[in-house]
Short mmCIF file of the C-alpha atoms (twelve columns), coordinates in Angstrom:
data_MODEL
# 
_entry.id   MODEL 
# 
loop_
_atom_site.group_PDB 
_atom_site.id 
_atom_site.type_symbol 
_atom_site.label_atom_id 
_atom_site.label_alt_id 
_atom_site.label_comp_id 
_atom_site.label_asym_id 
_atom_site.label_seq_id 
_atom_site.Cartn_x 
_atom_site.Cartn_y 
_atom_site.Cartn_z 
_atom_site.pdbx_PDB_model_num 
ATOM 1   C CA . MET A 1   -29.932 -71.100 16.348 1 
ATOM 2   C CA . ILE A 2   -31.332 -69.757 19.612 1 
ATOM 3   C CA . GLY A 3   -32.646 -66.224 19.330 1 
ATOM 4   C CA . PRO A 4   -34.109 -63.647 21.700 1 
ATOM 5   C CA . VAL A 5   -37.134 -64.262 23.885 1 
ATOM 6   C CA . ASP A 6   -40.336 -63.690 21.892 1 
ATOM 7   C CA . SER A 7   -41.736 -60.355 23.083 1 
ATOM 8   C CA . SER A 8   -45.203 -61.328 21.874 1 
ATOM 9   C CA . GLN A 9   -45.170 -64.112 24.455 1 
ATOM 10  C CA . VAL A 10  -43.114 -62.596 27.283 1 
ATOM 11  C CA . PRO A 11  -43.365 -58.842 27.984 1 
ATOM 12  C CA . ARG A 12  -40.153 -56.920 27.399 1 
ATOM 13  C CA . TYR A 13  -39.980 -55.807 31.011 1 
ATOM 14  C CA . ALA A 14  -40.141 -59.396 32.319 1 
ATOM 15  C CA . GLY A 15  -37.414 -61.988 32.640 1 
ATOM 16  C CA . PRO A 16  -33.617 -61.796 32.815 1 
ATOM 17  C CA . ALA A 17  -32.009 -58.720 31.247 1 
ATOM 18  C CA . THR A 18  -29.497 -60.323 28.921 1 
ATOM 19  C CA . PHE A 19  -28.420 -58.178 25.974 1 
ATOM 20  C CA . ALA A 20  -31.393 -57.931 23.576 1 
ATOM 21  C CA . ARG A 21  -32.968 -60.774 25.604 1 
ATOM 22  C CA . LEU A 22  -30.581 -63.225 23.949 1 
ATOM 23  C CA . PRO A 23  -29.547 -66.579 25.442 1 
ATOM 24  C CA . ARG A 24  -26.609 -66.756 27.815 1 
ATOM 25  C CA . LEU A 25  -23.355 -68.127 26.486 1 
ATOM 26  C CA . ASP A 26  -23.762 -71.278 28.580 1 
ATOM 27  C CA . GLN A 27  -27.097 -71.945 26.874 1 
ATOM 28  C CA . VAL A 28  -25.636 -72.355 23.374 1 
ATOM 29  C CA . ALA A 29  -23.181 -74.864 21.950 1 
ATOM 30  C CA . HIS A 30  -21.146 -72.133 20.237 1 
ATOM 31  C CA . ALA A 31  -21.505 -68.390 19.751 1 
ATOM 32  C CA . ASP A 32  -20.368 -66.612 16.621 1 
ATOM 33  C CA . VAL A 33  -20.629 -63.327 18.532 1 
ATOM 34  C CA . ALA A 34  -20.717 -62.780 22.282 1 
ATOM 35  C CA . VAL A 35  -21.771 -59.546 23.949 1 
ATOM 36  C CA . VAL A 36  -19.640 -59.260 27.081 1 
ATOM 37  C CA . GLY A 37  -19.570 -56.729 29.908 1 
ATOM 38  C CA . VAL A 38  -16.518 -55.379 31.719 1 
ATOM 39  C CA . PRO A 39  -17.747 -53.502 34.822 1 
ATOM 40  C CA . PHE A 40  -14.518 -51.601 35.512 1 
ATOM 41  C CA . ASP A 41  -13.928 -47.860 35.949 1 
ATOM 42  C CA . THR A 42  -10.798 -47.591 38.069 1 
ATOM 43  C CA . GLY A 43  -9.009  -45.842 35.201 1 
ATOM 44  C CA . VAL A 44  -11.243 -42.772 35.059 1 
ATOM 45  C CA . SER A 45  -9.909  -39.259 35.578 1 
ATOM 46  C CA . TYR A 46  -13.175 -37.442 36.366 1 
ATOM 47  C CA . ARG A 47  -16.643 -38.915 36.985 1 
ATOM 48  C CA . PRO A 48  -16.733 -42.573 38.060 1 
ATOM 49  C CA . GLY A 49  -19.662 -44.928 37.493 1 
ATOM 50  C CA . ALA A 50  -18.998 -46.756 34.211 1 
ATOM 51  C CA . ARG A 51  -18.691 -49.984 36.200 1 
ATOM 52  C CA . PHE A 52  -22.496 -49.972 36.230 1 
ATOM 53  C CA . ALA A 53  -22.809 -49.644 32.455 1 
ATOM 54  C CA . PRO A 54  -23.061 -53.309 31.403 1 
ATOM 55  C CA . SER A 55  -26.195 -53.884 33.460 1 
ATOM 56  C CA . ALA A 56  -27.719 -50.524 32.414 1 
ATOM 57  C CA . VAL A 57  -27.076 -51.126 28.713 1 
ATOM 58  C CA . ARG A 58  -28.502 -54.639 28.931 1 
ATOM 59  C CA . GLU A 59  -31.627 -53.239 30.588 1 
ATOM 60  C CA . ALA A 60  -31.964 -50.594 27.842 1 
ATOM 61  C CA . SER A 61  -31.531 -53.276 25.175 1 
ATOM 62  C CA . ARG A 62  -34.819 -54.975 26.093 1 
ATOM 63  C CA . LEU A 63  -36.528 -52.896 23.394 1 
ATOM 64  C CA . LEU A 64  -34.239 -53.999 20.562 1 
ATOM 65  C CA . ARG A 65  -35.988 -55.999 17.867 1 
ATOM 66  C CA . PRO A 66  -34.622 -58.875 15.766 1 
ATOM 67  C CA . TYR A 67  -34.612 -57.242 12.295 1 
ATOM 68  C CA . HIS A 68  -32.335 -54.315 11.378 1 
ATOM 69  C CA . PRO A 69  -33.927 -52.455 8.434  1 
ATOM 70  C CA . GLY A 70  -31.006 -50.051 8.021  1 
ATOM 71  C CA . LEU A 71  -28.648 -52.932 7.246  1 
ATOM 72  C CA . ASP A 72  -31.334 -55.325 5.967  1 
ATOM 73  C CA . VAL A 73  -30.278 -58.126 8.271  1 
ATOM 74  C CA . ALA A 74  -31.823 -60.239 11.016 1 
ATOM 75  C CA . PRO A 75  -28.589 -60.753 12.954 1 
ATOM 76  C CA . PHE A 76  -29.899 -63.272 15.464 1 
ATOM 77  C CA . GLU A 77  -31.198 -65.518 12.671 1 
ATOM 78  C CA . ARG A 78  -28.039 -65.245 10.590 1 
ATOM 79  C CA . ILE A 79  -25.555 -66.151 13.319 1 
ATOM 80  C CA . GLN A 80  -25.610 -67.335 16.912 1 
ATOM 81  C CA . VAL A 81  -25.303 -64.369 19.257 1 
ATOM 82  C CA . ALA A 82  -25.203 -64.824 23.027 1 
ATOM 83  C CA . ASP A 83  -24.699 -62.781 26.156 1 
ATOM 84  C CA . GLY A 84  -21.330 -63.740 27.613 1 
ATOM 85  C CA . GLY A 85  -21.961 -62.164 31.015 1 
ATOM 86  C CA . ASP A 86  -19.376 -59.975 32.717 1 
ATOM 87  C CA . ILE A 87  -15.616 -60.324 33.059 1 
ATOM 88  C CA . ALA A 88  -15.086 -59.841 36.790 1 
ATOM 89  C CA . VAL A 89  -11.917 -57.847 37.441 1 
ATOM 90  C CA . ASN A 90  -10.049 -56.445 40.433 1 
ATOM 91  C CA . PRO A 91  -11.375 -52.902 41.031 1 
ATOM 92  C CA . PHE A 92  -8.364  -51.964 43.154 1 
ATOM 93  C CA . HIS A 93  -5.494  -52.873 40.809 1 
ATOM 94  C CA . ILE A 94  -5.454  -51.604 37.233 1 
ATOM 95  C CA . GLY A 95  -2.535  -53.771 36.130 1 
ATOM 96  C CA . GLU A 96  -4.153  -56.956 37.370 1 
ATOM 97  C CA . ALA A 97  -7.475  -55.935 35.814 1 
ATOM 98  C CA . ILE A 98  -5.812  -55.442 32.415 1 
ATOM 99  C CA . GLU A 99  -4.260  -58.908 32.609 1 
ATOM 100 C CA . THR A 100 -7.596  -60.474 33.604 1 
ATOM 101 C CA . ILE A 101 -9.468  -58.799 30.742 1 
ATOM 102 C CA . GLU A 102 -6.866  -59.863 28.184 1 
ATOM 103 C CA . GLY A 103 -6.908  -63.447 29.421 1 
ATOM 104 C CA . ALA A 104 -10.698 -63.695 29.503 1 
ATOM 105 C CA . ALA A 105 -11.077 -62.080 26.071 1 
ATOM 106 C CA . SER A 106 -8.493  -64.454 24.599 1 
ATOM 107 C CA . GLU A 107 -10.294 -67.451 26.077 1 
ATOM 108 C CA . LEU A 108 -13.666 -66.290 24.754 1 
ATOM 109 C CA . GLN A 109 -12.228 -65.820 21.260 1 
ATOM 110 C CA . ALA A 110 -10.280 -69.085 21.218 1 
ATOM 111 C CA . GLU A 111 -12.932 -70.945 19.197 1 
ATOM 112 C CA . GLY A 112 -13.684 -68.155 16.739 1 
ATOM 113 C CA . THR A 113 -16.180 -66.121 18.751 1 
ATOM 114 C CA . ARG A 114 -16.109 -62.378 18.027 1 
ATOM 115 C CA . LEU A 115 -16.660 -59.969 20.907 1 
ATOM 116 C CA . VAL A 116 -18.721 -56.841 21.278 1 
ATOM 117 C CA . THR A 117 -17.723 -55.578 24.706 1 
ATOM 118 C CA . ILE A 118 -19.615 -53.147 26.905 1 
ATOM 119 C CA . GLY A 119 -17.433 -51.199 29.319 1 
ATOM 120 C CA . GLY A 120 -16.418 -49.992 31.718 1 
ATOM 121 C CA . ASP A 121 -14.011 -47.159 31.073 1 
ATOM 122 C CA . HIS A 122 -11.724 -46.864 28.076 1 
ATOM 123 C CA . THR A 123 -8.804  -48.518 29.858 1 
ATOM 124 C CA . ILE A 124 -10.344 -51.829 28.816 1 
ATOM 125 C CA . ALA A 125 -9.663  -51.192 25.115 1 
ATOM 126 C CA . LEU A 126 -5.955  -51.958 25.564 1 
ATOM 127 C CA . PRO A 127 -6.323  -55.557 26.798 1 
ATOM 128 C CA . LEU A 128 -9.109  -56.174 24.296 1 
ATOM 129 C CA . LEU A 129 -6.831  -55.011 21.480 1 
ATOM 130 C CA . ARG A 130 -4.022  -57.170 22.815 1 
ATOM 131 C CA . ALA A 131 -6.311  -60.193 22.766 1 
ATOM 132 C CA . VAL A 132 -7.619  -59.583 19.246 1 
ATOM 133 C CA . SER A 133 -4.131  -58.890 17.879 1 
ATOM 134 C CA . ARG A 134 -3.014  -62.348 19.033 1 
ATOM 135 C CA . ILE A 135 -5.363  -63.727 16.406 1 
ATOM 136 C CA . HIS A 136 -5.126  -61.151 13.615 1 
ATOM 137 C CA . GLY A 137 -1.809  -59.390 14.160 1 
ATOM 138 C CA . PRO A 138 -1.749  -55.578 14.151 1 
ATOM 139 C CA . VAL A 139 -5.263  -54.294 13.463 1 
ATOM 140 C CA . ALA A 140 -6.756  -51.150 11.965 1 
ATOM 141 C CA . LEU A 141 -8.548  -49.024 14.543 1 
ATOM 142 C CA . LEU A 142 -11.511 -46.693 14.359 1 
ATOM 143 C CA . HIS A 143 -11.699 -44.814 17.646 1 
ATOM 144 C CA . PHE A 144 -14.887 -42.805 18.176 1 
ATOM 145 C CA . ASP A 145 -14.346 -40.385 21.054 1 
ATOM 146 C CA . ALA A 146 -14.434 -36.759 22.139 1 
ATOM 147 C CA . HIS A 147 -10.839 -37.248 23.303 1 
ATOM 148 C CA . LEU A 148 -7.592  -38.533 21.819 1 
ATOM 149 C CA . ASP A 149 -6.807  -41.076 24.557 1 
ATOM 150 C CA . THR A 150 -3.160  -41.038 23.467 1 
ATOM 151 C CA . TRP A 151 -1.725  -39.204 26.443 1 
ATOM 152 C CA . ASP A 152 1.320   -40.694 28.131 1 
ATOM 153 C CA . THR A 153 0.477   -40.731 31.841 1 
ATOM 154 C CA . TYR A 154 -1.875  -39.338 34.463 1 
ATOM 155 C CA . PHE A 155 -0.283  -38.678 37.873 1 
ATOM 156 C CA . GLY A 156 2.635   -40.748 36.617 1 
ATOM 157 C CA . GLU A 157 0.422   -43.763 35.836 1 
ATOM 158 C CA . PRO A 158 0.708   -45.254 32.325 1 
ATOM 159 C CA . TYR A 159 -2.571  -47.203 32.355 1 
ATOM 160 C CA . THR A 160 -5.714  -45.051 32.505 1 
ATOM 161 C CA . HIS A 161 -8.718  -44.340 30.303 1 
ATOM 162 C CA . GLY A 162 -6.751  -41.529 28.648 1 
ATOM 163 C CA . THR A 163 -3.729  -43.613 27.606 1 
ATOM 164 C CA . PRO A 164 -4.816  -46.926 25.982 1 
ATOM 165 C CA . PHE A 165 -4.060  -46.079 22.373 1 
ATOM 166 C CA . ARG A 166 -0.565  -44.740 23.023 1 
ATOM 167 C CA . ARG A 167 0.191   -48.000 24.829 1 
ATOM 168 C CA . ALA A 168 -1.370  -49.956 21.943 1 
ATOM 169 C CA . VAL A 169 0.887   -48.231 19.391 1 
ATOM 170 C CA . GLU A 170 3.901   -48.854 21.638 1 
ATOM 171 C CA . ASP A 171 2.908   -52.525 21.888 1 
ATOM 172 C CA . GLY A 172 2.891   -52.822 18.089 1 
ATOM 173 C CA . ILE A 173 -0.678  -54.164 18.039 1 
ATOM 174 C CA . LEU A 174 -2.121  -51.432 15.787 1 
ATOM 175 C CA . ASP A 175 -1.547  -51.055 12.055 1 
ATOM 176 C CA . THR A 176 -0.438  -47.438 12.132 1 
ATOM 177 C CA . GLU A 177 -1.241  -47.004 8.440  1 
ATOM 178 C CA . ALA A 178 -4.934  -47.325 9.314  1 
ATOM 179 C CA . ILE A 179 -5.752  -45.792 12.687 1 
ATOM 180 C CA . SER A 180 -8.158  -42.889 13.093 1 
ATOM 181 C CA . HIS A 181 -10.027 -40.892 15.701 1 
ATOM 182 C CA . VAL A 182 -13.571 -39.820 14.862 1 
ATOM 183 C CA . GLY A 183 -15.580 -37.149 16.670 1 
ATOM 184 C CA . THR A 184 -12.817 -35.501 18.685 1 
ATOM 185 C CA . ARG A 185 -13.378 -32.001 20.007 1 
ATOM 186 C CA . GLY A 186 -12.894 -29.752 23.011 1 
ATOM 187 C CA . PRO A 187 -9.845  -28.169 24.667 1 
ATOM 188 C CA . LEU A 188 -6.505  -29.946 24.970 1 
ATOM 189 C CA . TYR A 189 -3.569  -29.509 27.320 1 
ATOM 190 C CA . GLY A 190 -1.535  -28.012 24.478 1 
ATOM 191 C CA . LYS A 191 -0.715  -28.212 20.786 1 
ATOM 192 C CA . LYS A 192 1.813   -30.923 21.623 1 
ATOM 193 C CA . ASP A 193 -1.118  -33.307 22.221 1 
ATOM 194 C CA . LEU A 194 -1.939  -33.134 18.520 1 
ATOM 195 C CA . GLU A 195 1.702   -33.368 17.486 1 
ATOM 196 C CA . ASP A 196 2.242   -36.483 19.609 1 
ATOM 197 C CA . ASP A 197 -0.952  -38.026 18.277 1 
ATOM 198 C CA . ARG A 198 0.118   -37.387 14.683 1 
ATOM 199 C CA . ARG A 199 3.540   -38.893 15.402 1 
ATOM 200 C CA . LEU A 200 1.852   -42.061 16.638 1 
ATOM 201 C CA . GLY A 201 0.140   -42.347 13.247 1 
ATOM 202 C CA . PHE A 202 -3.425  -41.276 13.954 1 
ATOM 203 C CA . GLY A 203 -5.635  -39.467 11.517 1 
ATOM 204 C CA . ILE A 204 -8.354  -37.237 12.962 1 
ATOM 205 C CA . VAL A 205 -11.918 -36.596 11.847 1 
ATOM 206 C CA . THR A 206 -13.321 -34.069 14.309 1 
ATOM 207 C CA . SER A 207 -16.995 -33.682 15.149 1 
ATOM 208 C CA . SER A 208 -16.854 -30.408 13.178 1 
ATOM 209 C CA . ASP A 209 -15.519 -32.316 10.179 1 
ATOM 210 C CA . VAL A 210 -18.481 -34.693 10.374 1 
ATOM 211 C CA . LEU A 211 -20.843 -31.723 10.488 1 
ATOM 212 C CA . ARG A 212 -19.264 -29.977 7.503  1 
ATOM 213 C CA . ARG A 213 -18.459 -33.006 5.318  1 
ATOM 214 C CA . GLY A 214 -21.478 -35.118 6.173  1 
ATOM 215 C CA . VAL A 215 -21.735 -38.812 6.903  1 
ATOM 216 C CA . ASP A 216 -21.144 -40.122 3.377  1 
ATOM 217 C CA . GLU A 217 -17.881 -38.245 2.795  1 
ATOM 218 C CA . THR A 218 -16.677 -39.190 6.276  1 
ATOM 219 C CA . VAL A 219 -17.410 -42.869 5.670  1 
ATOM 220 C CA . ASP A 220 -15.683 -42.823 2.268  1 
ATOM 221 C CA . ALA A 221 -12.502 -41.370 3.793  1 
ATOM 222 C CA . LEU A 222 -12.484 -43.905 6.634  1 
ATOM 223 C CA . ARG A 223 -13.072 -46.859 4.318  1 
ATOM 224 C CA . GLN A 224 -10.198 -45.793 2.066  1 
ATOM 225 C CA . ARG A 225 -7.863  -45.626 5.053  1 
ATOM 226 C CA . ILE A 226 -8.926  -49.006 6.419  1 
ATOM 227 C CA . GLY A 227 -9.095  -51.024 3.213  1 
ATOM 228 C CA . SER A 228 -9.285  -54.788 3.753  1 
ATOM 229 C CA . ARG A 229 -7.323  -54.814 7.007  1 
ATOM 230 C CA . PRO A 230 -8.767  -56.484 10.106 1 
ATOM 231 C CA . LEU A 231 -10.632 -53.707 11.889 1 
ATOM 232 C CA . TYR A 232 -11.344 -53.064 15.551 1 
ATOM 233 C CA . VAL A 233 -13.891 -50.382 16.461 1 
ATOM 234 C CA . SER A 234 -13.745 -48.692 19.872 1 
ATOM 235 C CA . ILE A 235 -16.582 -46.336 20.752 1 
ATOM 236 C CA . ASP A 236 -16.525 -44.002 23.727 1 
ATOM 237 C CA . ILE A 237 -20.115 -42.891 24.168 1 
ATOM 238 C CA . ASP A 238 -18.886 -39.343 24.854 1 
ATOM 239 C CA . VAL A 239 -18.310 -39.058 21.106 1 
ATOM 240 C CA . LEU A 240 -21.974 -38.062 21.228 1 
ATOM 241 C CA . ASP A 241 -22.972 -34.583 22.303 1 
ATOM 242 C CA . PRO A 242 -24.142 -34.420 25.947 1 
ATOM 243 C CA . ALA A 243 -27.636 -33.803 24.582 1 
ATOM 244 C CA . HIS A 244 -27.504 -37.352 23.196 1 
ATOM 245 C CA . ALA A 245 -25.329 -38.935 25.908 1 
ATOM 246 C CA . PRO A 246 -25.430 -37.052 29.216 1 
ATOM 247 C CA . GLY A 247 -24.509 -40.140 31.212 1 
ATOM 248 C CA . THR A 248 -20.778 -40.225 30.687 1 
ATOM 249 C CA . GLY A 249 -17.677 -39.424 32.684 1 
ATOM 250 C CA . THR A 250 -16.025 -36.635 30.659 1 
ATOM 251 C CA . PRO A 251 -18.691 -34.832 28.582 1 
ATOM 252 C CA . GLU A 252 -17.701 -32.274 25.938 1 
ATOM 253 C CA . ALA A 253 -20.014 -29.853 24.122 1 
ATOM 254 C CA . GLY A 254 -20.284 -29.878 20.331 1 
ATOM 255 C CA . GLY A 255 -20.471 -33.606 19.708 1 
ATOM 256 C CA . MET A 256 -22.076 -35.830 17.104 1 
ATOM 257 C CA . THR A 257 -25.706 -36.858 17.170 1 
ATOM 258 C CA . SER A 258 -26.693 -40.466 17.773 1 
ATOM 259 C CA . ARG A 259 -28.061 -40.522 14.216 1 
ATOM 260 C CA . GLU A 260 -24.677 -39.485 12.765 1 
ATOM 261 C CA . LEU A 261 -22.837 -42.102 14.809 1 
ATOM 262 C CA . LEU A 262 -25.182 -44.924 13.826 1 
ATOM 263 C CA . GLU A 263 -25.050 -43.954 10.145 1 
ATOM 264 C CA . ILE A 264 -21.242 -43.918 10.166 1 
ATOM 265 C CA . ILE A 265 -21.177 -47.343 11.821 1 
ATOM 266 C CA . ARG A 266 -23.592 -48.686 9.187  1 
ATOM 267 C CA . GLY A 267 -21.289 -47.266 6.536  1 
ATOM 268 C CA . LEU A 268 -18.633 -49.763 7.632  1 
ATOM 269 C CA . ARG A 269 -20.639 -52.611 6.124  1 
ATOM 270 C CA . GLY A 270 -18.403 -55.052 4.252  1 
ATOM 271 C CA . LEU A 271 -15.212 -54.183 6.096  1 
ATOM 272 C CA . ASN A 272 -13.248 -56.852 7.957  1 
ATOM 273 C CA . LEU A 273 -14.587 -56.135 11.447 1 
ATOM 274 C CA . VAL A 274 -12.995 -58.417 14.051 1 
ATOM 275 C CA . GLY A 275 -14.190 -56.904 17.330 1 
ATOM 276 C CA . ALA A 276 -15.578 -53.819 19.010 1 
ATOM 277 C CA . ASP A 277 -16.313 -52.139 22.307 1 
ATOM 278 C CA . VAL A 278 -18.708 -49.484 23.614 1 
ATOM 279 C CA . VAL A 279 -17.434 -47.755 26.741 1 
ATOM 280 C CA . GLU A 280 -17.801 -44.885 29.231 1 
ATOM 281 C CA . VAL A 281 -21.554 -45.033 29.862 1 
ATOM 282 C CA . ALA A 282 -22.023 -43.740 33.437 1 
ATOM 283 C CA . PRO A 283 -25.658 -44.470 34.367 1 
ATOM 284 C CA . ALA A 284 -25.681 -42.294 37.493 1 
ATOM 285 C CA . TYR A 285 -25.412 -39.185 35.271 1 
ATOM 286 C CA . ASP A 286 -27.964 -40.376 32.723 1 
ATOM 287 C CA . HIS A 287 -31.466 -38.978 32.231 1 
ATOM 288 C CA . ALA A 288 -34.384 -41.179 31.138 1 
ATOM 289 C CA . ASP A 289 -31.811 -43.799 30.026 1 
ATOM 290 C CA . ILE A 290 -30.814 -41.616 27.041 1 
ATOM 291 C CA . THR A 291 -27.188 -42.749 27.114 1 
ATOM 292 C CA . SER A 292 -27.897 -46.406 27.835 1 
ATOM 293 C CA . VAL A 293 -30.427 -46.536 25.003 1 
ATOM 294 C CA . ALA A 294 -27.902 -44.979 22.605 1 
ATOM 295 C CA . ALA A 295 -25.218 -47.440 23.697 1 
ATOM 296 C CA . SER A 296 -27.555 -50.418 23.280 1 
ATOM 297 C CA . HIS A 297 -28.330 -49.374 19.703 1 
ATOM 298 C CA . VAL A 298 -24.641 -48.831 18.945 1 
ATOM 299 C CA . ALA A 299 -23.870 -52.332 20.233 1 
ATOM 300 C CA . TYR A 300 -26.764 -53.757 18.192 1 
ATOM 301 C CA . ASP A 301 -25.422 -52.130 15.027 1 
ATOM 302 C CA . LEU A 302 -21.965 -53.581 15.706 1 
ATOM 303 C CA . VAL A 303 -23.465 -57.039 16.218 1 
ATOM 304 C CA . SER A 304 -25.386 -56.597 12.960 1 
ATOM 305 C CA . LEU A 305 -22.190 -55.716 11.070 1 
ATOM 306 C CA . LEU A 306 -20.548 -58.847 12.443 1 
ATOM 307 C CA . ALA A 307 -23.593 -60.886 11.438 1 
ATOM 308 C CA . LEU A 308 -23.292 -59.628 7.865  1 
ATOM 309 C CA . LYS A 309 -19.591 -60.485 7.855  1 
ATOM 310 C CA . GLU A 310 -19.909 -63.920 9.477  1 
ATOM 311 C CA . GLY A 311 -22.875 -64.850 7.316  1 
ATOM 312 C CA . GLN A 312 -21.105 -64.145 4.023  1 
# 
């Protein structure tokens, strides 16, 4: 097992900025989990810049340490984790980019490697779900986001960061008995948005629900809905309040705290997690790396959950 660079021997600010200072994928014989970047933001509807997130999140992850006390696991000792680099995609053609991401994700997972992907905008969730469903069939989905992302089109275009989960339901790659949004809030285009979302099969836990019910009750409800199904987790960093994640493309007031998000993720321990993504970090709008730091910790918690699962 090859772990991170020893920070007692090499200062954290020195050397290549792989995720958590882990080895590259080409430096290990096999990776149980690969952290992969997708620097793509052609699908955004407001602020661009998420194409720069993979490098920013990797840089922020230099401070991560090898033992996770909240989950009582040393993930990099339990399983082989590696940085899989970036999936290079066409920034001028969304359709081609989606095909490239799906193909690359399928290839990376061909020998049993699980992916934690750093976007990029939320468009990338669709090809990632397509790739994971080839292995597991229709999957349960936990979608952490300020927004529904189940709209039909923008400017007549069916593939954007606001449409991936409608397309995923239409593709038949989600288990519609176990799909939920968490942390949604803010104005919508109309009540029909909620009606369409409900028709697609989604349950909703708003950020206000998290505040009123608390983390434990929220986690219990989500776990009951998911059961033992294969689970994919997709996290738009704008699920956090702008105070906790200012560097994002479509910020909404009234969001969750980073503490609430991390505690809910940790509450998924023991579920059948098969893949995850963290998207919509836009470093140009960040302050003191607040958003990149939050995203790096979210990714670390997801890796730790996979380590607990793979090491069982």
